[in-house]
Amino acid sequence: MIDAPQHAAAGPRLRIGALGAGRYWLLACCAALVALAFVSHPGRILADTKIDLAINPAGFLRHALHLWDPAQFGQLQNQVVGYFFPIGPFFLLAKLAAVPGWIAQRLWISLILLAAFLGVRRLCRVLRIGSPASQLVAGLSYALAPIALSLLGYDSAQVLPSAMLPWILLPVVRAVQAG
């Protein structure tokens, strides 16, 4: 009689342990992606195409509202749209929170890496593709794709759409699955 309750109690512990191991690996992958963003030239602002976002985000957002920029003999503000949202407010909030520019920049890169990684992992789960381990590998492979890594340091706005793509596909996949 004593063996049955002990056996029943051990069952849920094993499942909880398995869930804990999965969460451990998920958190480990997320921590590795954040660490990767921070090990590249710590203390220095990377030469992103809109470096003034890290230095003076309020000034950048103020200038972005005008069509004509009189600096350097004038130019049309054709590229500020991609930086105006969500990148601009992110850097402005970081500046208001007294976060150094290089840390704000690495946090932004971390968010892009995490969005890509977690989005692919979630999409794989919704599509029921692969095992939990292979879903982690797929997410890491997508987040750490050579094109993403080569662009993140100097043109993070170009990586943002591909990082968000899995999240954009999720409602479509769910709608198709629902019939």
PDB file of C-alpha atoms in Angstrom:
ATOM      1  CA  MET A   1       0.000   0.000   0.000  1.00  0.00           C
ATOM      2  CA  ILE A   2       2.823   2.368   0.697  1.00  0.00           C
ATOM      3  CA  ASP A   3       4.422   1.796  -2.717  1.00  0.00           C
ATOM      4  CA  ALA A   4       1.414   3.033  -4.691  1.00  0.00           C
ATOM      5  CA  PRO A   5       1.291   6.566  -3.214  1.00  0.00           C
ATOM      6  CA  GLN A   6       5.071   6.922  -3.474  1.00  0.00           C
ATOM      7  CA  HIS A   7       4.934   5.843  -7.111  1.00  0.00           C
ATOM      8  CA  ALA A   8       2.106   8.302  -7.840  1.00  0.00           C
ATOM      9  CA  ALA A   9       4.032  11.105  -6.178  1.00  0.00           C
ATOM     10  CA  ALA A  10       7.160  10.306  -8.196  1.00  0.00           C
ATOM     11  CA  GLY A  11       5.292  10.551 -11.518  1.00  0.00           C
ATOM     12  CA  PRO A  12       4.481  14.263 -11.372  1.00  0.00           C
ATOM     13  CA  ARG A  13       7.992  15.032 -10.120  1.00  0.00           C
ATOM     14  CA  LEU A  14       9.474  13.434 -13.201  1.00  0.00           C
ATOM     15  CA  ARG A  15       7.256  15.503 -15.471  1.00  0.00           C
ATOM     16  CA  ILE A  16       8.047  18.680 -13.570  1.00  0.00           C
ATOM     17  CA  GLY A  17      11.732  17.814 -13.803  1.00  0.00           C
ATOM     18  CA  ALA A  18      11.412  17.355 -17.567  1.00  0.00           C
ATOM     19  CA  LEU A  19       9.677  20.713 -17.872  1.00  0.00           C
ATOM     20  CA  GLY A  20      12.353  22.254 -15.696  1.00  0.00           C
ATOM     21  CA  ALA A  21      15.092  20.889 -17.945  1.00  0.00           C
ATOM     22  CA  GLY A  22      13.337  22.313 -21.010  1.00  0.00           C
ATOM     23  CA  ARG A  23      13.006  25.702 -19.362  1.00  0.00           C
ATOM     24  CA  TYR A  24      16.632  25.514 -18.276  1.00  0.00           C
ATOM     25  CA  TRP A  25      17.792  25.016 -21.862  1.00  0.00           C
ATOM     26  CA  LEU A  26      15.469  27.757 -23.090  1.00  0.00           C
ATOM     27  CA  LEU A  27      16.830  30.192 -20.503  1.00  0.00           C
ATOM     28  CA  ALA A  28      20.393  29.076 -21.239  1.00  0.00           C
ATOM     29  CA  CYS A  29      19.903  29.792 -24.955  1.00  0.00           C
ATOM     30  CA  CYS A  30      18.385  33.203 -24.187  1.00  0.00           C
ATOM     31  CA  ALA A  31      21.257  34.035 -21.827  1.00  0.00           C
ATOM     32  CA  ALA A  32      23.793  32.970 -24.455  1.00  0.00           C
ATOM     33  CA  LEU A  33      22.192  35.234 -27.068  1.00  0.00           C
ATOM     34  CA  VAL A  34      22.219  38.206 -24.694  1.00  0.00           C
ATOM     35  CA  ALA A  35      25.824  37.475 -23.724  1.00  0.00           C
ATOM     36  CA  LEU A  36      26.771  37.299 -27.396  1.00  0.00           C
ATOM     37  CA  ALA A  37      25.402  40.798 -27.917  1.00  0.00           C
ATOM     38  CA  PHE A  38      27.375  42.167 -24.979  1.00  0.00           C
ATOM     39  CA  VAL A  39      30.788  40.592 -25.694  1.00  0.00           C
ATOM     40  CA  SER A  40      31.275  42.537 -28.905  1.00  0.00           C
ATOM     41  CA  HIS A  41      33.327  45.639 -28.059  1.00  0.00           C
ATOM     42  CA  PRO A  42      31.995  46.267 -24.531  1.00  0.00           C
ATOM     43  CA  GLY A  43      31.900  49.919 -23.569  1.00  0.00           C
ATOM     44  CA  ARG A  44      31.836  51.126 -27.180  1.00  0.00           C
ATOM     45  CA  ILE A  45      28.913  52.221 -29.304  1.00  0.00           C
ATOM     46  CA  LEU A  46      28.818  50.263 -32.546  1.00  0.00           C
ATOM     47  CA  ALA A  47      28.644  52.240 -35.793  1.00  0.00           C
ATOM     48  CA  ASP A  48      24.966  51.605 -36.529  1.00  0.00           C
ATOM     49  CA  THR A  49      23.601  53.588 -39.476  1.00  0.00           C
ATOM     50  CA  LYS A  50      21.703  55.826 -37.078  1.00  0.00           C
ATOM     51  CA  ILE A  51      24.335  56.213 -34.392  1.00  0.00           C
ATOM     52  CA  ASP A  52      22.569  59.311 -33.096  1.00  0.00           C
ATOM     53  CA  LEU A  53      19.863  57.000 -31.735  1.00  0.00           C
ATOM     54  CA  ALA A  54      22.322  55.727 -29.143  1.00  0.00           C
ATOM     55  CA  ILE A  55      23.785  59.184 -28.486  1.00  0.00           C
ATOM     56  CA  ASN A  56      20.795  61.543 -28.753  1.00  0.00           C
ATOM     57  CA  PRO A  57      17.518  59.654 -29.326  1.00  0.00           C
ATOM     58  CA  ALA A  58      15.301  62.656 -28.523  1.00  0.00           C
ATOM     59  CA  GLY A  59      17.117  64.754 -31.129  1.00  0.00           C
ATOM     60  CA  PHE A  60      16.835  61.969 -33.674  1.00  0.00           C
ATOM     61  CA  LEU A  61      13.094  61.612 -33.097  1.00  0.00           C
ATOM     62  CA  ARG A  62      12.632  65.392 -33.251  1.00  0.00           C
ATOM     63  CA  HIS A  63      14.448  65.586 -36.617  1.00  0.00           C
ATOM     64  CA  ALA A  64      12.607  62.532 -37.907  1.00  0.00           C
ATOM     65  CA  LEU A  65       9.330  64.442 -37.786  1.00  0.00           C
ATOM     66  CA  HIS A  66      10.516  66.854 -40.479  1.00  0.00           C
ATOM     67  CA  LEU A  67      10.665  65.973 -44.156  1.00  0.00           C
ATOM     68  CA  TRP A  68      13.728  68.137 -44.875  1.00  0.00           C
ATOM     69  CA  ASP A  69      16.997  67.871 -42.945  1.00  0.00           C
ATOM     70  CA  PRO A  70      19.155  70.988 -43.415  1.00  0.00           C
ATOM     71  CA  ALA A  71      22.327  69.226 -42.191  1.00  0.00           C
ATOM     72  CA  GLN A  72      24.955  68.560 -44.851  1.00  0.00           C
ATOM     73  CA  PHE A  73      23.308  70.751 -47.499  1.00  0.00           C
ATOM     74  CA  GLY A  74      19.935  69.135 -46.835  1.00  0.00           C
ATOM     75  CA  GLN A  75      18.445  65.752 -47.507  1.00  0.00           C
ATOM     76  CA  LEU A  76      15.074  64.099 -47.574  1.00  0.00           C
ATOM     77  CA  GLN A  77      14.394  61.982 -44.508  1.00  0.00           C
ATOM     78  CA  ASN A  78      13.748  58.792 -46.431  1.00  0.00           C
ATOM     79  CA  GLN A  79      15.176  56.322 -43.921  1.00  0.00           C
ATOM     80  CA  VAL A  80      13.867  57.549 -40.597  1.00  0.00           C
ATOM     81  CA  VAL A  81      10.616  55.632 -40.914  1.00  0.00           C
ATOM     82  CA  GLY A  82      12.282  52.322 -40.081  1.00  0.00           C
ATOM     83  CA  TYR A  83      14.037  53.848 -37.098  1.00  0.00           C
ATOM     84  CA  PHE A  84      11.184  56.008 -35.845  1.00  0.00           C
ATOM     85  CA  PHE A  85       9.326  53.053 -34.342  1.00  0.00           C
ATOM     86  CA  PRO A  86      10.093  50.892 -32.388  1.00  0.00           C
ATOM     87  CA  ILE A  87      13.812  51.648 -32.306  1.00  0.00           C
ATOM     88  CA  GLY A  88      13.507  55.352 -31.520  1.00  0.00           C
ATOM     89  CA  PRO A  89      11.231  55.022 -28.487  1.00  0.00           C
ATOM     90  CA  PHE A  90      13.341  52.114 -27.172  1.00  0.00           C
ATOM     91  CA  PHE A  91      16.510  54.229 -27.192  1.00  0.00           C
ATOM     92  CA  LEU A  92      14.656  57.246 -25.807  1.00  0.00           C
ATOM     93  CA  LEU A  93      13.348  55.206 -22.850  1.00  0.00           C
ATOM     94  CA  ALA A  94      16.841  53.838 -22.270  1.00  0.00           C
ATOM     95  CA  LYS A  95      18.263  57.373 -22.291  1.00  0.00           C
ATOM     96  CA  LEU A  96      15.569  58.561 -19.856  1.00  0.00           C
ATOM     97  CA  ALA A  97      16.460  55.612 -17.590  1.00  0.00           C
ATOM     98  CA  ALA A  98      20.128  56.762 -17.700  1.00  0.00           C
ATOM     99  CA  VAL A  99      21.247  53.572 -19.478  1.00  0.00           C
ATOM    100  CA  PRO A 100      24.579  54.185 -21.245  1.00  0.00           C
ATOM    101  CA  GLY A 101      24.297  54.277 -25.035  1.00  0.00           C
ATOM    102  CA  TRP A 102      26.428  51.186 -25.626  1.00  0.00           C
ATOM    103  CA  ILE A 103      24.310  49.142 -23.186  1.00  0.00           C
ATOM    104  CA  ALA A 104      21.083  50.388 -24.781  1.00  0.00           C
ATOM    105  CA  GLN A 105      22.481  49.360 -28.154  1.00  0.00           C
ATOM    106  CA  ARG A 106      23.386  45.878 -26.892  1.00  0.00           C
ATOM    107  CA  LEU A 107      19.955  45.515 -25.267  1.00  0.00           C
ATOM    108  CA  TRP A 108      18.370  46.386 -28.610  1.00  0.00           C
ATOM    109  CA  ILE A 109      20.520  43.803 -30.394  1.00  0.00           C
ATOM    110  CA  SER A 110      19.617  41.292 -27.667  1.00  0.00           C
ATOM    111  CA  LEU A 111      15.918  41.943 -28.210  1.00  0.00           C
ATOM    112  CA  ILE A 112      16.273  41.330 -31.926  1.00  0.00           C
ATOM    113  CA  LEU A 113      18.169  38.074 -31.344  1.00  0.00           C
ATOM    114  CA  LEU A 114      15.644  36.927 -28.737  1.00  0.00           C
ATOM    115  CA  ALA A 115      12.678  37.819 -30.952  1.00  0.00           C
ATOM    116  CA  ALA A 116      14.093  35.747 -33.803  1.00  0.00           C
ATOM    117  CA  PHE A 117      15.027  32.810 -31.561  1.00  0.00           C
ATOM    118  CA  LEU A 118      11.796  32.671 -29.555  1.00  0.00           C
ATOM    119  CA  GLY A 119       9.652  33.323 -32.628  1.00  0.00           C
ATOM    120  CA  VAL A 120      11.053  30.374 -34.568  1.00  0.00           C
ATOM    121  CA  ARG A 121      10.831  28.148 -31.507  1.00  0.00           C
ATOM    122  CA  ARG A 122       7.197  29.120 -30.982  1.00  0.00           C
ATOM    123  CA  LEU A 123       6.377  28.661 -34.672  1.00  0.00           C
ATOM    124  CA  CYS A 124       7.914  25.180 -34.605  1.00  0.00           C
ATOM    125  CA  ARG A 125       5.820  24.312 -31.560  1.00  0.00           C
ATOM    126  CA  VAL A 126       2.600  25.550 -33.171  1.00  0.00           C
ATOM    127  CA  LEU A 127       3.405  23.642 -36.371  1.00  0.00           C
ATOM    128  CA  ARG A 128       4.408  20.589 -34.283  1.00  0.00           C
ATOM    129  CA  ILE A 129       7.735  20.390 -36.084  1.00  0.00           C
ATOM    130  CA  GLY A 130      10.654  18.640 -34.401  1.00  0.00           C
ATOM    131  CA  SER A 131      11.481  17.793 -30.832  1.00  0.00           C
ATOM    132  CA  PRO A 132      11.953  20.440 -28.123  1.00  0.00           C
ATOM    133  CA  ALA A 133      15.725  20.171 -28.594  1.00  0.00           C
ATOM    134  CA  SER A 134      15.561  20.543 -32.376  1.00  0.00           C
ATOM    135  CA  GLN A 135      13.209  23.520 -31.953  1.00  0.00           C
ATOM    136  CA  LEU A 136      15.875  25.215 -29.838  1.00  0.00           C
ATOM    137  CA  VAL A 137      18.476  24.463 -32.498  1.00  0.00           C
ATOM    138  CA  ALA A 138      16.181  25.842 -35.212  1.00  0.00           C
ATOM    139  CA  GLY A 139      15.617  29.030 -33.227  1.00  0.00           C
ATOM    140  CA  LEU A 140      19.321  29.502 -32.586  1.00  0.00           C
ATOM    141  CA  SER A 141      20.139  28.807 -36.229  1.00  0.00           C
ATOM    142  CA  TYR A 142      17.640  31.420 -37.360  1.00  0.00           C
ATOM    143  CA  ALA A 143      18.726  34.043 -34.828  1.00  0.00           C
ATOM    144  CA  LEU A 144      22.411  33.454 -35.545  1.00  0.00           C
ATOM    145  CA  ALA A 145      22.118  33.296 -39.326  1.00  0.00           C
ATOM    146  CA  PRO A 146      25.216  34.782 -40.968  1.00  0.00           C
ATOM    147  CA  ILE A 147      23.241  37.575 -42.642  1.00  0.00           C
ATOM    148  CA  ALA A 148      21.724  38.615 -39.306  1.00  0.00           C
ATOM    149  CA  LEU A 149      25.063  38.566 -37.504  1.00  0.00           C
ATOM    150  CA  SER A 150      26.736  40.553 -40.258  1.00  0.00           C
ATOM    151  CA  LEU A 151      24.043  43.260 -40.203  1.00  0.00           C
ATOM    152  CA  LEU A 152      23.215  43.562 -36.498  1.00  0.00           C
ATOM    153  CA  GLY A 153      26.211  45.702 -35.602  1.00  0.00           C
ATOM    154  CA  TYR A 154      25.797  48.343 -38.253  1.00  0.00           C
ATOM    155  CA  ASP A 155      22.215  48.155 -39.569  1.00  0.00           C
ATOM    156  CA  SER A 156      19.996  46.575 -36.950  1.00  0.00           C
ATOM    157  CA  ALA A 157      16.843  47.966 -38.585  1.00  0.00           C
ATOM    158  CA  GLN A 158      17.352  45.624 -41.543  1.00  0.00           C
ATOM    159  CA  VAL A 159      17.380  42.564 -39.289  1.00  0.00           C
ATOM    160  CA  LEU A 160      14.217  43.546 -37.408  1.00  0.00           C
ATOM    161  CA  PRO A 161      11.709  42.445 -40.114  1.00  0.00           C
ATOM    162  CA  SER A 162      13.211  38.970 -40.412  1.00  0.00           C
ATOM    163  CA  ALA A 163      13.360  38.662 -36.617  1.00  0.00           C
ATOM    164  CA  MET A 164       9.655  39.482 -36.438  1.00  0.00           C
ATOM    165  CA  LEU A 165       8.668  37.210 -39.342  1.00  0.00           C
ATOM    166  CA  PRO A 166       7.945  34.112 -37.225  1.00  0.00           C
ATOM    167  CA  TRP A 167       5.692  36.188 -34.952  1.00  0.00           C
ATOM    168  CA  ILE A 168       3.883  37.570 -37.995  1.00  0.00           C
ATOM    169  CA  LEU A 169       3.358  34.042 -39.343  1.00  0.00           C
ATOM    170  CA  LEU A 170       1.928  32.670 -36.078  1.00  0.00           C
ATOM    171  CA  PRO A 171      -1.612  34.119 -36.503  1.00  0.00           C
ATOM    172  CA  VAL A 172      -1.661  32.981 -40.115  1.00  0.00           C
ATOM    173  CA  VAL A 173      -0.650  29.446 -39.151  1.00  0.00           C
ATOM    174  CA  ARG A 174      -3.236  29.363 -36.376  1.00  0.00           C
ATOM    175  CA  ALA A 175      -5.944  30.584 -38.745  1.00  0.00           C
ATOM    176  CA  VAL A 176      -5.087  27.888 -41.283  1.00  0.00           C
ATOM    177  CA  GLN A 177      -5.015  25.250 -38.557  1.00  0.00           C
ATOM    178  CA  ALA A 178      -8.420  26.389 -37.296  1.00  0.00           C
ATOM    179  CA  GLY A 179      -9.814  25.910 -40.804  1.00  0.00           C
TER     180      GLY A 179
END
